[in-house]
Tab-separated table of C-alpha atoms in Angstrom:
chain	number	residue	atom	x	y	z
A	938	MET	CA	0.056	0.011	0.033
A	939	SER	CA	1.206	3.463	-0.795
A	940	HIS	CA	2.504	5.956	1.717
A	941	SER	CA	1.950	9.701	1.508
A	942	LEU	CA	4.590	12.282	2.509
A	943	LEU	CA	2.006	14.970	2.000
A	944	PHE	CA	-0.124	13.258	4.507
A	945	ASP	CA	2.744	13.025	6.890
A	946	ALA	CA	3.444	16.887	6.489
A	947	LEU	CA	-0.224	17.738	7.333
A	948	TRP	CA	-0.652	15.122	10.225
A	949	ASP	CA	0.970	17.143	13.110
A	950	SER	CA	-1.106	20.202	12.478
A	951	TYR	CA	-4.385	18.877	11.026
A	952	ARG	CA	-4.664	15.307	12.418
A	953	ASP	CA	-7.934	13.800	11.166
A	954	GLN	CA	-9.068	16.393	8.733
A	955	TYR	CA	-7.750	18.591	6.053
A	956	GLY	CA	-8.668	20.915	3.270
A	957	LEU	CA	-5.965	21.363	0.650
A	958	THR	CA	-6.027	23.262	-2.642
A	959	CYS	CA	-2.906	23.572	-4.787
A	960	VAL	CA	-2.488	25.942	-7.677
A	961	ARG	CA	0.340	25.348	-10.261
A	962	ASP	CA	2.743	28.207	-11.336
A	963	THR	CA	0.624	31.005	-9.841
A	964	SER	CA	1.987	33.444	-7.150
A	965	GLU	CA	0.336	33.821	-3.764
A	966	SER	CA	-0.767	37.360	-4.550
A	967	GLU	CA	-2.463	36.215	-7.818
A	968	VAL	CA	-4.130	33.249	-6.072
A	969	LEU	CA	-5.437	35.620	-3.367
A	970	ALA	CA	-6.679	38.063	-6.007
A	971	ARG	CA	-8.589	35.265	-7.793
A	972	LEU	CA	-10.271	34.464	-4.506
A	973	GLY	CA	-11.214	38.082	-3.982
A	974	VAL	CA	-8.862	38.804	-1.139
A	975	THR	CA	-8.078	42.528	-1.579
A	976	ASP	CA	-6.091	43.341	1.561
A	977	GLY	CA	-2.804	44.636	0.399
A	978	ALA	CA	-1.263	44.745	3.953
A	979	PRO	CA	1.223	42.154	4.881
A	980	LEU	CA	-0.640	39.053	5.904
A	981	PRO	CA	0.013	37.727	9.431
A	982	ARG	CA	2.004	34.624	9.616
A	983	LEU	CA	0.376	32.057	11.846
A	984	THR	CA	0.641	28.367	12.817
A	985	VAL	CA	-2.583	26.533	12.540
A	986	GLN	CA	-3.284	26.779	16.201
A	987	GLU	CA	-2.712	30.552	16.129
A	988	ALA	CA	-4.892	30.836	13.039
A	989	ILE	CA	-7.750	28.928	14.846
A	990	ALA	CA	-7.356	31.235	17.823
A	991	ARG	CA	-7.473	34.350	15.596
A	992	PHE	CA	-10.123	33.369	13.029
A	993	GLY	CA	-12.142	30.629	14.973
A	994	LEU	CA	-13.770	27.723	13.396
A	995	GLU	CA	-16.565	29.612	11.766
A	996	VAL	CA	-14.544	31.977	9.622
A	997	PRO	CA	-13.150	30.327	6.408
A	998	ALA	CA	-9.487	31.062	6.438
A	999	VAL	CA	-6.390	29.671	4.653
A	1000	ARG	CA	-2.692	29.487	5.303
A	1001	LEU	CA	-0.553	29.803	2.046
A	1002	CYS	CA	2.843	28.607	1.056
A	1003	VAL	CA	4.769	27.829	-2.178
A	1004	SER	CA	6.595	24.584	-2.686
A	1005	GLY	CA	8.157	23.753	-6.129
A	1006	CYS	CA	5.776	24.952	-8.719
A	1007	TRP	CA	2.602	24.730	-6.447
A	1008	THR	CA	1.010	27.315	-4.273
A	1009	PHE	CA	-0.635	25.444	-1.396
A	1010	LEU	CA	-3.836	26.738	0.246
A	1011	LEU	CA	-4.342	24.980	3.662
A	1012	ASP	CA	-7.746	25.376	5.192
A	1013	VAL	CA	-7.398	26.581	8.805
A	1014	ASP	CA	-10.426	24.434	9.606
A	1015	PRO	CA	-11.599	22.201	6.756
A	1016	HIS	CA	-14.298	24.461	5.347
A	1017	GLY	CA	-14.011	23.333	1.685
A	1018	LYS	CA	-14.455	26.784	0.388
A	1019	THR	CA	-11.566	26.497	-2.038
A	1020	PHE	CA	-12.894	23.005	-3.094
A	1021	ASP	CA	-16.011	24.695	-4.384
A	1022	PRO	CA	-16.176	24.414	-8.170
A	1023	ARG	CA	-16.587	28.179	-8.583
A	1024	ALA	CA	-13.288	28.726	-6.602
A	1025	MET	CA	-11.464	25.941	-8.482
A	1026	SER	CA	-12.644	27.431	-11.856
A	1027	ARG	CA	-11.336	30.832	-10.890
A	1028	LEU	CA	-8.049	29.617	-9.433
A	1029	SER	CA	-7.336	27.397	-12.535
A	1030	VAL	CA	-7.590	30.039	-15.249
A	1031	GLY	CA	-4.425	29.570	-17.392
A	1032	THR	CA	-3.161	26.855	-15.005
A	1033	GLU	CA	-4.036	23.742	-13.156
A	1034	VAL	CA	-5.659	23.207	-9.662
A	1035	VAL	CA	-5.856	20.070	-7.593
A	1036	SER	CA	-7.855	19.898	-4.333
A	1037	ALA	CA	-8.422	17.353	-1.567
A	1038	TRP	CA	-10.810	17.679	1.368
A	1039	HIS	CA	-11.425	15.401	4.322
A	1040	MET	CA	-13.410	16.141	7.381
A	1041	LEU	CA	-12.932	14.039	10.474
A	1042	ALA	CA	-14.923	10.796	9.860
A	1043	GLY	CA	-16.387	12.093	6.642
A	1044	THR	CA	-15.751	11.145	3.151
A	1045	VAL	CA	-12.688	12.084	1.159
A	1046	ARG	CA	-13.164	14.312	-1.904
A	1047	VAL	CA	-10.643	15.130	-4.658
A	1048	ALA	CA	-11.030	17.359	-7.682
A	1049	HIS	CA	-8.908	18.440	-10.605
A	1050	ALA	CA	-9.445	21.647	-12.680
A	1051	TYR	CA	-7.578	23.112	-15.675
A	1052	ASP	CA	-7.892	26.402	-17.408
A	1053	GLY	CA	-11.087	27.613	-15.794
A	1054	HIS	CA	-12.900	24.220	-15.820
A	1055	VAL	CA	-13.377	21.473	-13.238
A	1056	LEU	CA	-12.482	18.405	-15.162
A	1057	ALA	CA	-13.097	15.766	-12.515
A	1058	THR	CA	-14.534	15.283	-8.986
A	1059	TYR	CA	-14.163	12.139	-6.839
A	1060	ARG	CA	-16.202	11.421	-3.697
A	1061	ASP	CA	-14.964	8.352	-1.819
A	1062	PHE	CA	-18.514	7.435	-0.456
A	1063	MET	CA	-19.801	7.041	-3.962
A	1064	CYS	CA	-17.571	3.972	-4.536
A	1065	LYS	CA	-17.089	4.707	-8.228
A	1066	PRO	CA	-14.496	6.550	-10.292
A	1067	ALA	CA	-14.277	10.325	-10.545
A	1068	GLU	CA	-16.835	11.965	-12.766
A	1069	GLY	CA	-16.547	15.044	-14.949
A	1070	THR	CA	-15.756	16.203	-18.444
A	1071	ASP	CA	-12.242	14.687	-18.417
A	1072	PRO	CA	-11.740	12.434	-15.335
A	1073	GLY	CA	-8.921	10.249	-16.840
A	1074	ARG	CA	-6.016	11.825	-15.124
A	1075	LEU	CA	-7.541	11.910	-11.638
A	1076	ASN	CA	-8.792	8.352	-12.024
A	1077	ARG	CA	-5.338	7.140	-13.090
A	1078	ALA	CA	-3.835	8.888	-10.054
A	1079	LEU	CA	-6.380	7.323	-7.637
A	1080	ASP	CA	-6.174	3.824	-9.228
A	1081	SER	CA	-2.406	3.884	-8.918
A	1082	VAL	CA	-2.614	3.937	-5.108
A	1083	GLY	CA	-5.435	1.344	-4.736
A	1084	PHE	CA	-8.719	3.190	-5.069
A	1085	PHE	CA	-11.305	1.158	-6.953
A	1086	SER	CA	-9.699	-2.058	-5.720
A	1087	ASP	CA	-11.780	-4.292	-3.449
A	1088	GLU	CA	-8.553	-5.874	-2.098
A	1089	PHE	CA	-7.302	-2.602	-0.785
A	1090	GLU	CA	-10.656	-0.868	0.191
A	1091	GLU	CA	-11.792	-3.747	2.288
A	1092	SER	CA	-8.408	-4.010	4.216
A	1093	ASP	CA	-8.176	-2.623	7.784
A	1094	ASP	CA	-5.030	-0.895	6.625
A	1095	TRP	CA	-6.793	1.163	3.969
A	1096	HIS	CA	-6.976	4.914	4.845
A	1097	PRO	CA	-8.586	6.905	1.978
A	1098	ALA	CA	-7.683	10.261	3.610
A	1099	GLU	CA	-3.966	9.327	3.288
A	1100	MET	CA	-4.308	7.599	-0.073
A	1101	ALA	CA	-5.973	10.576	-1.723
A	1102	LEU	CA	-2.972	12.702	-0.851
A	1103	ALA	CA	-0.621	9.928	-1.966
A	1104	ALA	CA	-2.409	9.925	-5.362
A	1105	ILE	CA	-2.264	13.674	-5.950
A	1106	GLU	CA	1.326	14.051	-4.747
A	1107	ARG	CA	2.662	11.471	-7.164
A	1108	GLU	CA	0.508	12.277	-10.227
A	1109	PHE	CA	1.015	15.971	-9.934
A	1110	ALA	CA	4.648	16.020	-8.414
A	1111	MET	CA	3.813	17.803	-5.186
A	1112	ALA	CA	6.024	18.005	-2.087
A	1113	LEU	CA	5.531	19.853	1.214
A	1114	ALA	CA	7.769	19.617	4.176
A	1115	PRO	CA	6.259	19.121	7.702
A	1116	GLU	CA	8.336	21.956	9.107
A	1117	VAL	CA	6.691	24.241	6.599
A	1118	VAL	CA	3.231	23.129	7.445
A	1119	ASN	CA	3.844	23.244	11.101
A	1120	GLY	CA	5.486	26.742	11.019
A	1121	PRO	CA	3.930	30.104	10.636
A	1122	LEU	CA	2.440	30.776	7.218
A	1123	ALA	CA	0.660	33.824	5.633
A	1124	THR	CA	-2.898	33.531	6.694
A	1125	VAL	CA	-6.043	35.251	5.502
A	1126	SER	CA	-9.748	34.940	5.858
A	1127	LEU	CA	-11.785	34.408	2.682
A	1128	PRO	CA	-14.543	36.728	1.508
A	1129	ASP	CA	-18.139	35.612	1.528
A	1130	ALA	CA	-18.390	35.828	-2.209
A	1131	TYR	CA	-16.032	35.452	-5.082
A	1132	PRO	CA	-15.609	38.450	-7.475
A	1133	GLY	CA	-18.291	38.528	-10.018
A	1134	ASP	CA	-20.783	36.520	-7.871
């Protein structure tokens, strides 16, 4: 069974839940502009615990960092706002976005968007491959780590929350160090509506 270094990086700070959206080759400032964040002041740099203390669990907020060619948006509390198809479409204009979302004992969701269009969405509880206009790449990634296999999914060792991250980190060449995730990162609350809504 596969192992996920991305999951390991998130584990100390996020434990049994996460919201992660990754935007290829796009600066933090451009990512924030696409989400409608207009505050030009330097953003506070917070650990996840400090961010929860500052924004609470009711305010959708993200912590940002860049690793390799990806800008990572880490939900302070897994609100899923950047997993929303409207957000993924906005973020993916001229580039690519991959998002994964898992809440406590809830299902795992993974999505892939390219150039303004959500191509595929996978929901683990549906027990079937990703759906969308072009789900091939996401399904290949999920299949490569054991999704859609009765042998793995019926095993006590099967952890879809980890395997979803293993799938995207390998297929999309992502890496994120635990010391980065656990340290202070630029943190911002997200607006209630996206530009143009």
